Amino acid sequence: MMFTDPLMQRALIAALLVGAAAPVVGTYLVQRRLSLLGDGIGHIALTGVALGWLVGSLLGLRPHDVLTVPGAVVLAVIGSVLIEVVRRRGRTSGDLALALMFYGGVAGGVLIIGIAGGTSGNLMAYLFGSISTVSTTDLWLTVVLSLIILGVGLGLRTALFAVSHDEEFAIASGMPVWLLNMAVAIVSALTVTVAMRVVGLLLVSALMIVPVAVAQQLTHSFRRTMLLASVVGVVVCVVGLSITYWYNVSPGATIVVLAIVVYLAAALVRPLAHRRQALAAHDPHPDIPDDVRVATPVEECG
């Protein structure tokens, strides 16, 4: 019954796309030590949601929230670009810029939604996610934005990794570092707005970062980390949404809790695996025949 329900079909497709795309961007953010960037963008996107609602109300559109996702996209992109500009010019710290977006984004969203004739309760679905709000239009927008995110994140993987790993080396190599940093910022903004309907603006950063943390427990390669993180993101999103079909719980919270549980499991398994490998006897050079045989104490006594 779950797979024949049109609402769940749209929600599962959106979850599949979001789960695959969000950790791709999150891998670059973790590499750059900007794990909280998604939170800052998510908060300012809330102002975009309220602005979209206000414009829809002024134009007499039905429903009033038809422009909330485009509004969130526009404000999120503007906010991410401003953060990158502030960070690059060094006039204030990146933490301060994130704090300004945290406070201003939430306050602006609550204030504008009241002016638009709504209430703070109308923002709950955007803050924590709601599968009932995923319309056909939202699904198509999610498909387009997810393809853009995956195209940039995978197509420019080598260049983006170089910039994220060592920006000074990338500058010395003649790479367009400023454009690449802007690309990461804009793609991060798109990721936040894409995941808004599934996990919510307050929890989207967790979906971008926690699967990457899981992958880092199990692999060391950047490419494998990105791949495994996407797999983990897809699994927790699909399983989390499936649980919400049978139980009346928040989809965003369920998905994030599942991701954290997977991380804890990986963190427990990793030291056990390393200890087993350390205790196992093995030949460090199995391809080279040994030319020295060490006698055992019994042989020496004999």
Short mmCIF file of N, CA and C in Angstrom, two decimals, residues 24-30 32 34 37 41 80-81 84 87 149 152-153 156-157 159-161 163-164 177-191 208:
data_model
loop_
_atom_site.label_atom_id
_atom_site.label_comp_id
_atom_site.label_asym_id
_atom_site.label_seq_id
_atom_site.Cartn_x
_atom_site.Cartn_y
_atom_site.Cartn_z
N VAL A 24 26.91 14.46 -0.83
CA VAL A 24 27.95 14.86 -1.79
C VAL A 24 28.47 16.25 -1.45
N VAL A 25 27.55 17.17 -1.21
CA VAL A 25 27.95 18.52 -0.82
C VAL A 25 28.55 18.51 0.58
N GLY A 26 27.98 17.71 1.46
CA GLY A 26 28.49 17.64 2.81
C GLY A 26 29.93 17.17 2.89
N THR A 27 30.36 16.35 1.94
CA THR A 27 31.75 15.89 1.93
C THR A 27 32.71 17.05 1.76
N TYR A 28 32.36 17.99 0.89
CA TYR A 28 33.21 19.17 0.71
C TYR A 28 33.17 20.08 1.94
N LEU A 29 32.01 20.21 2.56
CA LEU A 29 31.90 21.07 3.74
C LEU A 29 32.71 20.50 4.90
N VAL A 30 32.68 19.19 5.08
CA VAL A 30 33.48 18.57 6.14
C VAL A 30 34.97 18.77 5.85
N ARG A 32 36.31 21.19 4.31
CA ARG A 32 36.64 22.60 4.53
C ARG A 32 36.38 23.06 5.96
N LEU A 34 33.50 23.39 7.47
CA LEU A 34 32.34 24.28 7.47
C LEU A 34 31.07 23.46 7.68
N LEU A 37 27.70 25.24 8.05
CA LEU A 37 27.24 26.15 7.02
C LEU A 37 25.78 25.88 6.66
N ILE A 41 22.57 28.60 6.41
CA ILE A 41 21.78 28.76 5.19
C ILE A 41 20.32 28.36 5.44
N SER A 80 24.26 32.35 1.09
CA SER A 80 25.50 31.57 0.95
C SER A 80 26.59 32.39 0.27
N VAL A 81 26.21 33.18 -0.71
CA VAL A 81 27.19 34.04 -1.40
C VAL A 81 27.74 35.09 -0.44
N GLU A 84 30.30 33.57 1.87
CA GLU A 84 31.57 33.33 1.20
C GLU A 84 32.34 34.63 0.98
N ARG A 87 33.68 35.71 4.38
CA ARG A 87 34.79 34.83 4.77
C ARG A 87 36.05 35.11 3.99
N ILE A 149 22.92 19.71 -8.38
CA ILE A 149 23.83 19.47 -7.26
C ILE A 149 24.77 18.31 -7.57
N VAL A 152 27.33 19.28 -10.39
CA VAL A 152 28.45 20.11 -9.93
C VAL A 152 29.34 19.33 -8.96
N GLY A 153 28.72 18.64 -8.00
CA GLY A 153 29.50 17.94 -6.98
C GLY A 153 30.35 16.81 -7.53
N LEU A 156 32.77 18.33 -10.95
CA LEU A 156 33.92 19.17 -10.56
C LEU A 156 34.63 18.60 -9.33
N ARG A 157 34.53 17.30 -9.14
CA ARG A 157 35.05 16.70 -7.92
C ARG A 157 36.54 16.95 -7.74
N ALA A 159 38.54 19.34 -8.95
CA ALA A 159 38.85 20.74 -8.67
C ALA A 159 38.33 21.16 -7.31
N LEU A 160 37.11 20.75 -6.96
CA LEU A 160 36.55 21.12 -5.67
C LEU A 160 37.31 20.48 -4.52
N PHE A 161 37.79 19.25 -4.73
CA PHE A 161 38.60 18.62 -3.68
C PHE A 161 39.91 19.37 -3.48
N VAL A 163 40.52 22.52 -3.96
CA VAL A 163 40.27 23.78 -3.26
C VAL A 163 39.93 23.52 -1.80
N SER A 164 39.14 22.50 -1.53
CA SER A 164 38.73 22.20 -0.16
C SER A 164 39.88 21.67 0.68
N VAL A 177 39.93 29.67 -7.91
CA VAL A 177 39.52 29.33 -6.55
C VAL A 177 38.25 30.07 -6.15
N TRP A 178 38.16 31.36 -6.49
CA TRP A 178 37.00 32.15 -6.09
C TRP A 178 35.73 31.57 -6.69
N LEU A 179 35.77 31.21 -7.95
CA LEU A 179 34.59 30.64 -8.60
C LEU A 179 34.23 29.28 -8.01
N LEU A 180 35.25 28.48 -7.70
CA LEU A 180 35.01 27.16 -7.13
C LEU A 180 34.41 27.27 -5.72
N ASN A 181 34.90 28.22 -4.93
CA ASN A 181 34.33 28.44 -3.60
C ASN A 181 32.87 28.89 -3.70
N MET A 182 32.61 29.75 -4.67
CA MET A 182 31.23 30.19 -4.88
C MET A 182 30.35 29.03 -5.32
N ALA A 183 30.91 28.15 -6.12
CA ALA A 183 30.14 26.98 -6.56
C ALA A 183 29.74 26.11 -5.38
N VAL A 184 30.69 25.89 -4.44
CA VAL A 184 30.37 25.11 -3.25
C VAL A 184 29.30 25.80 -2.41
N ALA A 185 29.42 27.12 -2.27
CA ALA A 185 28.44 27.87 -1.48
C ALA A 185 27.05 27.80 -2.10
N ILE A 186 26.97 27.99 -3.41
CA ILE A 186 25.66 27.98 -4.08
C ILE A 186 25.05 26.59 -4.07
N VAL A 187 25.87 25.58 -4.31
CA VAL A 187 25.35 24.21 -4.29
C VAL A 187 24.89 23.84 -2.88
N SER A 188 25.57 24.34 -1.87
CA SER A 188 25.13 24.10 -0.49
C SER A 188 23.75 24.72 -0.26
N ALA A 189 23.54 25.92 -0.79
CA ALA A 189 22.24 26.58 -0.65
C ALA A 189 21.15 25.78 -1.36
N LEU A 190 21.45 25.28 -2.55
CA LEU A 190 20.47 24.48 -3.27
C LEU A 190 20.15 23.19 -2.52
N THR A 191 21.17 22.61 -1.89
CA THR A 191 20.95 21.38 -1.13
C THR A 191 20.01 21.61 0.04
N MET A 208 23.45 16.38 5.67
CA MET A 208 24.62 16.67 4.86
C MET A 208 25.90 16.18 5.52
#
